[in-house]
CSV table of C-alpha atoms and ligand atoms in Angstrom, one decimal:
chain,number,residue,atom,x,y,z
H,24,UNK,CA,126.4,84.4,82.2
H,25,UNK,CA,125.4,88.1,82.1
H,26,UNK,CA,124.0,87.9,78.3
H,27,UNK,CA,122.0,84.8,79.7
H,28,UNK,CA,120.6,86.5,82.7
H,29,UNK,CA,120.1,89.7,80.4
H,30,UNK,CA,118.3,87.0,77.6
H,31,UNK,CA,116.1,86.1,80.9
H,32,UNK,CA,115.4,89.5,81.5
H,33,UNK,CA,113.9,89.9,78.3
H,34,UNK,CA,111.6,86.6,78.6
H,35,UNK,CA,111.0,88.3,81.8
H,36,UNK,CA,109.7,91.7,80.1
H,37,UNK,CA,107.6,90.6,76.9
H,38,UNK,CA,106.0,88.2,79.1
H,39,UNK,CA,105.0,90.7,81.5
H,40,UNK,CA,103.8,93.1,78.6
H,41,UNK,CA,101.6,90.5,77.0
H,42,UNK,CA,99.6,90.1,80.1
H,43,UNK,CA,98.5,93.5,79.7
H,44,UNK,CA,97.6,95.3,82.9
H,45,UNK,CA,93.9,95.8,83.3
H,46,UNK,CA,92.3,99.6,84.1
H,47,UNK,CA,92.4,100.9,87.4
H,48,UNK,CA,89.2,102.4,85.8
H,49,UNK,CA,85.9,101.3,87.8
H,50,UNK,CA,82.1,103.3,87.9
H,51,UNK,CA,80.2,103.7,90.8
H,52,UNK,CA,78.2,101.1,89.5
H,53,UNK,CA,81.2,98.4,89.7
H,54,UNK,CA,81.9,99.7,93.0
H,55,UNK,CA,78.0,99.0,94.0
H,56,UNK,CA,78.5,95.6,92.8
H,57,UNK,CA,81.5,94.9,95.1
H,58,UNK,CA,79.8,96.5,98.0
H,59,UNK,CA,76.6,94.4,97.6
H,60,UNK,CA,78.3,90.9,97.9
H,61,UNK,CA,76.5,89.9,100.4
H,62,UNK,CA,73.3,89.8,98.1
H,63,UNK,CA,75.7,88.1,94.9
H,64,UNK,CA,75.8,84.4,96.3
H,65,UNK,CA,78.7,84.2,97.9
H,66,UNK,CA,79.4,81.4,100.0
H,67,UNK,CA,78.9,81.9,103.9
H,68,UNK,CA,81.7,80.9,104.7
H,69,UNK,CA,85.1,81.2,103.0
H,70,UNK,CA,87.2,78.7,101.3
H,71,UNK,CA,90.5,80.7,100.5
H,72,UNK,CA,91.9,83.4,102.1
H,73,UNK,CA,94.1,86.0,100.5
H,74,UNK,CA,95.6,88.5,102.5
H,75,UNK,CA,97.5,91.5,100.9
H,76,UNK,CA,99.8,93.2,103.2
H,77,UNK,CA,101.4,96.6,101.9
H,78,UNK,CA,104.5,97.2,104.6
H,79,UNK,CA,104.4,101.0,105.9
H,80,UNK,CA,101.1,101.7,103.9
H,81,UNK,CA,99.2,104.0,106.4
H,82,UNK,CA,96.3,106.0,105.8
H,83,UNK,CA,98.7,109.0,103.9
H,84,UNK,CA,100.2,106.5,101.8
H,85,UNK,CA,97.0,105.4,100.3
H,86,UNK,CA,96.3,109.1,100.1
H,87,UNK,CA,99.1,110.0,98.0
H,88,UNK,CA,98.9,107.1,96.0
H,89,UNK,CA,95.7,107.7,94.8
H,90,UNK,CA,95.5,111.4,94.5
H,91,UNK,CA,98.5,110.5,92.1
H,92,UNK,CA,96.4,107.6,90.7
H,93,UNK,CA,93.4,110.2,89.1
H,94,UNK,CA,92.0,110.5,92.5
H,95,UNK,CA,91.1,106.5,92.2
H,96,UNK,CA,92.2,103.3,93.7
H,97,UNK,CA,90.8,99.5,93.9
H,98,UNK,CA,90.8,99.8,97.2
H,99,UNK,CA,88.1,102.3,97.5
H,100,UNK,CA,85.5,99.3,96.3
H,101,UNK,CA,86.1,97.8,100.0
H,102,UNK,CA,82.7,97.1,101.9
H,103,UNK,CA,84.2,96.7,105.2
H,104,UNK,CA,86.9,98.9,106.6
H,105,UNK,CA,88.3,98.7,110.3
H,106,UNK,CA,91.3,100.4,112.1
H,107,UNK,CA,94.1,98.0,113.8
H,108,UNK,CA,96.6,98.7,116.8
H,109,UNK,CA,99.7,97.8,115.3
H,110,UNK,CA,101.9,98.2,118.4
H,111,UNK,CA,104.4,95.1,119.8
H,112,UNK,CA,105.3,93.2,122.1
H,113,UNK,CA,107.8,95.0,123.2
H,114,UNK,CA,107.5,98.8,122.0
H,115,UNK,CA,104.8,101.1,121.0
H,116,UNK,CA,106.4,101.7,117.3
H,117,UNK,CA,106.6,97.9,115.7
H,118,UNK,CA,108.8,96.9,113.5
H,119,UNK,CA,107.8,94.8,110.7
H,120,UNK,CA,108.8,91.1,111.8
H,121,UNK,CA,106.9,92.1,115.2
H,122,UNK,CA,104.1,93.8,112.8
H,123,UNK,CA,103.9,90.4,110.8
H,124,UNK,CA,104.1,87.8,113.9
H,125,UNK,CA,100.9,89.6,115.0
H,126,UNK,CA,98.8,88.6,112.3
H,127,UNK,CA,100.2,85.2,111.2
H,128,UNK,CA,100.2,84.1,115.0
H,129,UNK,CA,97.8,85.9,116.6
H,130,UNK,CA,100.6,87.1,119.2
H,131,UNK,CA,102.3,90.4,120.4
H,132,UNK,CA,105.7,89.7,120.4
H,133,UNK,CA,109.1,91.8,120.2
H,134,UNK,CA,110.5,94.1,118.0
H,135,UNK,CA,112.5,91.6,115.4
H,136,UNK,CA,110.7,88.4,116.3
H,137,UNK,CA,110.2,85.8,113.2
H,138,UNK,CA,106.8,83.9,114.3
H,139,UNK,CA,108.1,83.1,117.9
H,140,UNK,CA,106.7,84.6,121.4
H,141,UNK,CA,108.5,87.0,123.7
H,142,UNK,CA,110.3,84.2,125.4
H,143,UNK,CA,111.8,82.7,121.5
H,144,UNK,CA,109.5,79.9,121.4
H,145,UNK,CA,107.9,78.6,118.2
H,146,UNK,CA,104.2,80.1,117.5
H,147,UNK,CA,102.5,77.8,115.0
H,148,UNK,CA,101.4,80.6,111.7
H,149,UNK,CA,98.4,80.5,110.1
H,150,UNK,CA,100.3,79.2,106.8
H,151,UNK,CA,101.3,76.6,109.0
H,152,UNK,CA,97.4,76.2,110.7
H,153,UNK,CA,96.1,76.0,106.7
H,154,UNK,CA,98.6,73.5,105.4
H,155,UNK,CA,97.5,71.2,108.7
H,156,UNK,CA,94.5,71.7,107.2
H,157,UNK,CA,95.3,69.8,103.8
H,158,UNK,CA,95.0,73.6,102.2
H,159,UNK,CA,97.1,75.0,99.3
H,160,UNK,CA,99.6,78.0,100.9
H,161,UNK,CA,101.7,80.3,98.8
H,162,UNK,CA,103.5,83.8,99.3
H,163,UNK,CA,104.4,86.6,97.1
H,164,UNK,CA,106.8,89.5,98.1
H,165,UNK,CA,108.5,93.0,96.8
H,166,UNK,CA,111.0,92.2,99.1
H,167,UNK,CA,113.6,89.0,99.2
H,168,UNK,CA,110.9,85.7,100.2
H,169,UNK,CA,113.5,85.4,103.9
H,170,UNK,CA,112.6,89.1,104.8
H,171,UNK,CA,110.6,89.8,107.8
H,172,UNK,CA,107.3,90.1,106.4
H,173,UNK,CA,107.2,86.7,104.3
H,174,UNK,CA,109.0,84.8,106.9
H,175,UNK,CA,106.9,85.9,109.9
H,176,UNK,CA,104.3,83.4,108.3
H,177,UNK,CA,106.8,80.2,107.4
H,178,UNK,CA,109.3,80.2,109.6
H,179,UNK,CA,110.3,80.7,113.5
H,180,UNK,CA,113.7,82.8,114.6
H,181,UNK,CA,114.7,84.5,117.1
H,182,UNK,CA,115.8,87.6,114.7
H,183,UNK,CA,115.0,89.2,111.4
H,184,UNK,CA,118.6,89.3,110.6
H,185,UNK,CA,118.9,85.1,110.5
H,186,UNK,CA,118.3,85.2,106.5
H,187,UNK,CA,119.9,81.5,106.3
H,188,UNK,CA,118.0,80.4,108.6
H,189,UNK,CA,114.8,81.5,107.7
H,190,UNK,CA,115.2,80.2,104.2
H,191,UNK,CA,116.3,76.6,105.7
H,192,UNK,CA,112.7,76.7,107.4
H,193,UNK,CA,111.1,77.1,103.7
H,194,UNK,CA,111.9,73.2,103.4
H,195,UNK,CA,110.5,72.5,106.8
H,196,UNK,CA,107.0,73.5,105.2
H,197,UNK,CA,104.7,72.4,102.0
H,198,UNK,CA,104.4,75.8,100.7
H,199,UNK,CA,103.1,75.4,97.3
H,200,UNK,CA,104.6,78.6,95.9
H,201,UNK,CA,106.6,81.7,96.4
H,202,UNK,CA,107.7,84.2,94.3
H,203,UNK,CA,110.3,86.7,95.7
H,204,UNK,CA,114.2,87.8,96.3
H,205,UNK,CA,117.0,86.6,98.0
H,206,UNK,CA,118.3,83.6,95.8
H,207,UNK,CA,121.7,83.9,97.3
H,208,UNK,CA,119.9,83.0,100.4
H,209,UNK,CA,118.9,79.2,99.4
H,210,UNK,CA,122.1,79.2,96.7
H,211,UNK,CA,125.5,80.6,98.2
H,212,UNK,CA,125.4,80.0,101.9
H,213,UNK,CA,127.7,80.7,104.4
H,214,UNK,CA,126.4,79.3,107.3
H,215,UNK,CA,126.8,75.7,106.0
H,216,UNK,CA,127.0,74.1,103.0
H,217,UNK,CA,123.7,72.9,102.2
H,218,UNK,CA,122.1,74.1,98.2
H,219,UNK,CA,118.6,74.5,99.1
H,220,UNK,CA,118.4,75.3,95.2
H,221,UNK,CA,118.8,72.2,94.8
H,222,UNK,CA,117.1,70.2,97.6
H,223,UNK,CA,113.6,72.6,96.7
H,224,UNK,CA,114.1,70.5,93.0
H,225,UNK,CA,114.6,67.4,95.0
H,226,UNK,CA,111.4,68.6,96.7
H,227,UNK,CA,109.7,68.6,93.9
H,228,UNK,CA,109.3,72.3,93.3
H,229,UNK,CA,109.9,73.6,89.7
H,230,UNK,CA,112.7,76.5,90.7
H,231,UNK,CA,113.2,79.0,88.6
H,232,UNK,CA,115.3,82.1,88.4
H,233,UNK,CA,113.0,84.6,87.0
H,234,UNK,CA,109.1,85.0,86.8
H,235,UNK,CA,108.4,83.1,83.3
H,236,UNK,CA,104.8,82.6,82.7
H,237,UNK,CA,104.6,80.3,79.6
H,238,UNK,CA,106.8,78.0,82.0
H,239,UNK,CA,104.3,78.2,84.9
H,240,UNK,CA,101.4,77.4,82.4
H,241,UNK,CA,103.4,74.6,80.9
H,242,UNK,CA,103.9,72.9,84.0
H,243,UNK,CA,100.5,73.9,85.6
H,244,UNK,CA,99.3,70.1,84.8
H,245,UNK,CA,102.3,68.4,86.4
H,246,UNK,CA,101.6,69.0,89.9
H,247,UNK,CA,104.6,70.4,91.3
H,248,UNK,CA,105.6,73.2,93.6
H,249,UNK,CA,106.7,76.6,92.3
H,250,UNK,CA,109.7,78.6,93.7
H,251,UNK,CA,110.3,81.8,91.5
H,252,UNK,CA,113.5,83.7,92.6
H,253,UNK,CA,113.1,87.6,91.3
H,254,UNK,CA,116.3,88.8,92.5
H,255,UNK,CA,120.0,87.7,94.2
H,256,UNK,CA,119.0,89.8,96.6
H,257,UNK,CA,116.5,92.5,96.9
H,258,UNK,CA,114.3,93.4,94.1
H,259,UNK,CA,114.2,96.5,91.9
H,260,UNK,CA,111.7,98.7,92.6
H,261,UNK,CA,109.0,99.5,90.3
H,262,UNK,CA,110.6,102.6,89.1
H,263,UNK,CA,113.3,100.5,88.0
H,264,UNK,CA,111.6,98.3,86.0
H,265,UNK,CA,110.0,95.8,88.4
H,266,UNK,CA,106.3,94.2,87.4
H,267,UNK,CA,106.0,90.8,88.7
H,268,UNK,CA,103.5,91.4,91.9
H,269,UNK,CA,100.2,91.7,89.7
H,270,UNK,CA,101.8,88.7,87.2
H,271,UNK,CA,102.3,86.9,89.9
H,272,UNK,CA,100.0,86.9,92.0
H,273,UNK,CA,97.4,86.4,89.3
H,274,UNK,CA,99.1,83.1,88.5
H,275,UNK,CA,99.2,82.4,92.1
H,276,UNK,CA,95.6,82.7,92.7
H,277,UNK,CA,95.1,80.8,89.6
H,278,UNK,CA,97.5,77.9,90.5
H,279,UNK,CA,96.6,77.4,94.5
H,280,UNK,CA,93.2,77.2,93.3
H,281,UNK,CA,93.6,74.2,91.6
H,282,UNK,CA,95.8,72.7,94.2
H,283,UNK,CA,93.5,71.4,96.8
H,284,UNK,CA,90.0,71.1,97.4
H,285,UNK,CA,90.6,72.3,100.7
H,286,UNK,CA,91.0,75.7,99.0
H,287,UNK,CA,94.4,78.0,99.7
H,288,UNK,CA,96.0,80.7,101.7
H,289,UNK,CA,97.5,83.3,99.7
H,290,UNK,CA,99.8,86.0,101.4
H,291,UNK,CA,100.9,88.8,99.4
H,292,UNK,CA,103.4,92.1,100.5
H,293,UNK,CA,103.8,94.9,98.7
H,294,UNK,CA,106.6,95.1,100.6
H,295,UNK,CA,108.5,98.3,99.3
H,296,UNK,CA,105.9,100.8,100.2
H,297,UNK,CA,108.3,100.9,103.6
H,298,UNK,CA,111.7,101.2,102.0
H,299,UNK,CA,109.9,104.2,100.2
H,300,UNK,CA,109.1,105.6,103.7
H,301,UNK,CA,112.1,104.7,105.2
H,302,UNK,CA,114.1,106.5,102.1
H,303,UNK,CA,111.8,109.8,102.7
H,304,UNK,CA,111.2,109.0,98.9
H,305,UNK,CA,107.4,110.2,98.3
H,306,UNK,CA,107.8,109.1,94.2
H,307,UNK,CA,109.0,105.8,96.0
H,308,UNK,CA,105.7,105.6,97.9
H,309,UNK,CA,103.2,106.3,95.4
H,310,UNK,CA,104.8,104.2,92.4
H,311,UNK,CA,104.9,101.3,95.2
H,312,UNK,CA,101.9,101.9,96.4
H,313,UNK,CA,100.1,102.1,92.7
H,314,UNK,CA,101.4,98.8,91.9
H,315,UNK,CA,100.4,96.9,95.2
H,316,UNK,CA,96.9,98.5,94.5
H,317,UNK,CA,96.4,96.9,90.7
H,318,UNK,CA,97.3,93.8,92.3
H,319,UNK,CA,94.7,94.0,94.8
H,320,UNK,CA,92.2,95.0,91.9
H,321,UNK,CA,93.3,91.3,90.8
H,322,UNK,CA,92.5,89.5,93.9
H,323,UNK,CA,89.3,91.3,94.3
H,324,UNK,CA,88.5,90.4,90.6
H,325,UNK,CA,89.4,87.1,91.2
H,326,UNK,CA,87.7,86.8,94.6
H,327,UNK,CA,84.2,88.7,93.1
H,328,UNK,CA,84.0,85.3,90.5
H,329,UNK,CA,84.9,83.2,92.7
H,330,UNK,CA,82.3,84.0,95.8
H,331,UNK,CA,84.5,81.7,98.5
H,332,UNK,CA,87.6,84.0,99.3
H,333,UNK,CA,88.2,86.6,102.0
H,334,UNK,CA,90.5,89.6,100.6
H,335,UNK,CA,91.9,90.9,103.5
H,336,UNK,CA,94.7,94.2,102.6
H,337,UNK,CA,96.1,95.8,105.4
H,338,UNK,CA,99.5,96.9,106.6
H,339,UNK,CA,102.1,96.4,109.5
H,340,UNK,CA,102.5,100.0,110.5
H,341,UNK,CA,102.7,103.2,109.0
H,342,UNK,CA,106.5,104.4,107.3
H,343,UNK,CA,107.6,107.7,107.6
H,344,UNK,CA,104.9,109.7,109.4
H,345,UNK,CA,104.4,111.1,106.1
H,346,UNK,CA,102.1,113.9,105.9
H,347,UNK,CA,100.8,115.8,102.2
H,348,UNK,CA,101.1,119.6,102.8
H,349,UNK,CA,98.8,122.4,102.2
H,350,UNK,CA,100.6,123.7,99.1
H,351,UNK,CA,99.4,120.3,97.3
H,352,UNK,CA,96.9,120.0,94.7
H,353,UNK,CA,95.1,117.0,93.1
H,354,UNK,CA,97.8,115.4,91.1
H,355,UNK,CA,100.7,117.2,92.3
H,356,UNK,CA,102.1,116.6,96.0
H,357,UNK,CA,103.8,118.7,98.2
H,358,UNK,CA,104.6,116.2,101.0
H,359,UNK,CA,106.8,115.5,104.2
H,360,UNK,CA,107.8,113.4,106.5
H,361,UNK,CA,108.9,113.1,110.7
H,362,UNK,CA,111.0,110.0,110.9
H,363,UNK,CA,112.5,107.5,108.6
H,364,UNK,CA,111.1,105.0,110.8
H,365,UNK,CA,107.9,103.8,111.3
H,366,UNK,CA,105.4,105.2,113.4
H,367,UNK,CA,102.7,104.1,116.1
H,368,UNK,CA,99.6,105.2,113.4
H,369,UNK,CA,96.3,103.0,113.5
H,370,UNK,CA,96.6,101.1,110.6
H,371,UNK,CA,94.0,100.5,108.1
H,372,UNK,CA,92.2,97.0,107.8
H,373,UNK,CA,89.9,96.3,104.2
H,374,UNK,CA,88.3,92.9,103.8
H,375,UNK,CA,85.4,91.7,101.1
H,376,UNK,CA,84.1,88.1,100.7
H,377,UNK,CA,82.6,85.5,102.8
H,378,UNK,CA,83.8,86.4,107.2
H,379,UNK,CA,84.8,90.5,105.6
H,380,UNK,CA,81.9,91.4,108.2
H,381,UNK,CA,84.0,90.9,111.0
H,382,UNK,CA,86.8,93.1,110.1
H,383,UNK,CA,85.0,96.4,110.9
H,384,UNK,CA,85.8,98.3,114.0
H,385,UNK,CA,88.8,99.4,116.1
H,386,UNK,CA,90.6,96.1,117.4
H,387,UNK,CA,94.7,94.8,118.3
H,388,UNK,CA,96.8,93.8,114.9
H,389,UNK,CA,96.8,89.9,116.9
H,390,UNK,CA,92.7,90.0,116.2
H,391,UNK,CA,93.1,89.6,112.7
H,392,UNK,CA,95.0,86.5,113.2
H,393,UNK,CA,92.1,85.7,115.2
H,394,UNK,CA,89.6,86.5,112.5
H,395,UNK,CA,91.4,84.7,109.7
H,396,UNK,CA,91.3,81.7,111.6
H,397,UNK,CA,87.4,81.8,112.8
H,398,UNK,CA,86.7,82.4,109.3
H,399,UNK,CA,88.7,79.2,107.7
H,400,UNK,CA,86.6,77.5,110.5
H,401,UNK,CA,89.1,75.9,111.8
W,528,MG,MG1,108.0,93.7,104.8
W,529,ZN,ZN1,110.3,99.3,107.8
């Protein structure tokens, strides 16, 4: 079993290494293109959405990432930028299933909350709103696929901790595909005895226990679902070894595409940005952040060619109150940090495409529910 799963591992690894990652490099004139969208034939309204969300990413996280990153990152080719309140429900500091509810509901609700309302009840998600609509939906997470984050937008609990749970709700939906942790979730439950391994294959999902491309190509044709397990439980981190997020989510945009005329919804969380801040880990931070930056360089490549999706990245809340000292210089950070918890920061908000315009300004983390859903037009 362990030679196996190391044998997987190494499919794993060459695959990710023949997709070789693209430059972070872009000129100002790149960066003119992207800012002039507007002007490129883009449709007026979009057709997909894909929203990135890196969990604890505040404004010093990007900072440090791309000070680190040669002073550059993708994000920096954003037209529109805007500032969010990112309190709950119930306390001025979210937490990230709060944080999450907020923009796949559109509702304040309390710290811990999975996609229900202050009183526990059921709040329909905008995964949910897009699959009502005959569209494609898929997720893509750092984290395990039941952790707050990912859930918030597929299934309704009264508490973070209800892993089980959350993962039964997967079935509940049509989600197209997910790549993330927390296999033991679906697999070896002790809650009841159901193999949800097992009923996602009788569900018609191709389930797989590591991120294979050549088996996602082969099967592209055959209209299934996808459900990629990365990890048991929690992923590595990048520093460890991890690469899937850009792989992934590059296939992702690729498949949803051609799932439904309706176009897709996309949700993808760079989701260890947070443990970083929560560790007091700035190496942690910056190698996180770097890699959930390349992969929005993919979705704004894909969404530049493709003129009908909104790229919306953003965060839940800020991790850490992290701060970069004055004994820092360009490449080399001296840094600290005042909690390791998250903090009440304005969060920021960067959106290009077709309904980015709207995304400007100072406004409550529910709004961008709001604006996600007045842009599919529905
Ligand atoms: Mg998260
Ligand atoms: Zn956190």
């Amino acid at each position: 079993m362990k030679k196996i799963s190391y044998l997987f591992l190494l499919i794993f690894l060459t695959a990710c290494l023949s997709d070789a990652p693209e430059s972070t490099d872009f000129e100002n004139d790149e960066k003119a293109v992207f800012a002039n969208f507007k002007k490129e034939g883009f449709a007026a309204a979009p057709k997909n959405i894909i929203l990135l969300i890196g969990d604890g990413m505040g404004v010093t996280q990007i900072s440090a990432g791309m000070y680190m990153n040669g002073n550059k990152l993708h994000l920096e080719k954003f037209p529109i930028v805007g500032l969010h309140k990112s309190y709950s429900g119930s306390h001025l500091v979210t937490d990230s299933a709060a944080g999450a509810t907020a923009f796949s509901c559109g509702v304040k609700t309390y710290n811990g909350a999975i996609a229900v309302d202050m009183d526990t009840m059921p709040v329909k998600t905008i995964l949910e709103i897009a699959e009502d609509k005959g569209m494609a939906t898929g997720m893509i997470a750092t984290s395990t696929i039941v952790h707050a984050t990912p859930a918030s937008f597929i299934a309704h609990q009264k508490s973070r901790q209800m892993y089980e749970e959350i993962a039964a709700d997967f079935l509940d939906t049509e989600i197209d595909f997910f790549v993330g942790g927390g296999k033991k979730y679906f697999d070896r439950r002790e809650t009841d005895d159901r193999d949800l391994y097992k009923e996602l294959q009788d569900k018609n999902y191709v389930v797989s226990d590591y991120f294979q491309h050549d088996l996602i190509k082969s099967e592209l044709s055959r209209k299934k679902n996808f459900a990629y397990f990365t990890a048991d439980n929690d992923p590595l981190q990048v520093s460890q070894g991890r690469d899937y997020l850009y792989a992934a989510s590059k296939m992702g945009m690729a498949f949803l595409r051609n799932r439904s005329e309706q176009g897709f919804f996309l949700m993808i969380e760079g989701s260890q940005i947070d443990w970083g801040g929560h560790a007091n880990e700035s190496d942690y931070i910056i190698s996180e952040m770097i890699d959930f930056d390349r992969t929005i360089g993919a979705a704004l490549d894909f969404a530049a060619k493709d003129k009908e999706t909104l790229v919306i990245v953003t965060a839940d809340h800020e991790t850490g109150g992290y701060s970069i000292l004055k004994e820092s210089e360009m490449g080399d950070l001296k840094t600290a940090f005042t909690t390791d918890y998250h903090t009440a920061d304005l969060i920021p908000v960067f959106a290009y495409g077709p309904g980015a315009r709207t995304f400007g300004g100072i406004y409550e983390n529910t709004d961008i529910f709001k604006k996600m859903k007045k842009a599919m037009g529905k």
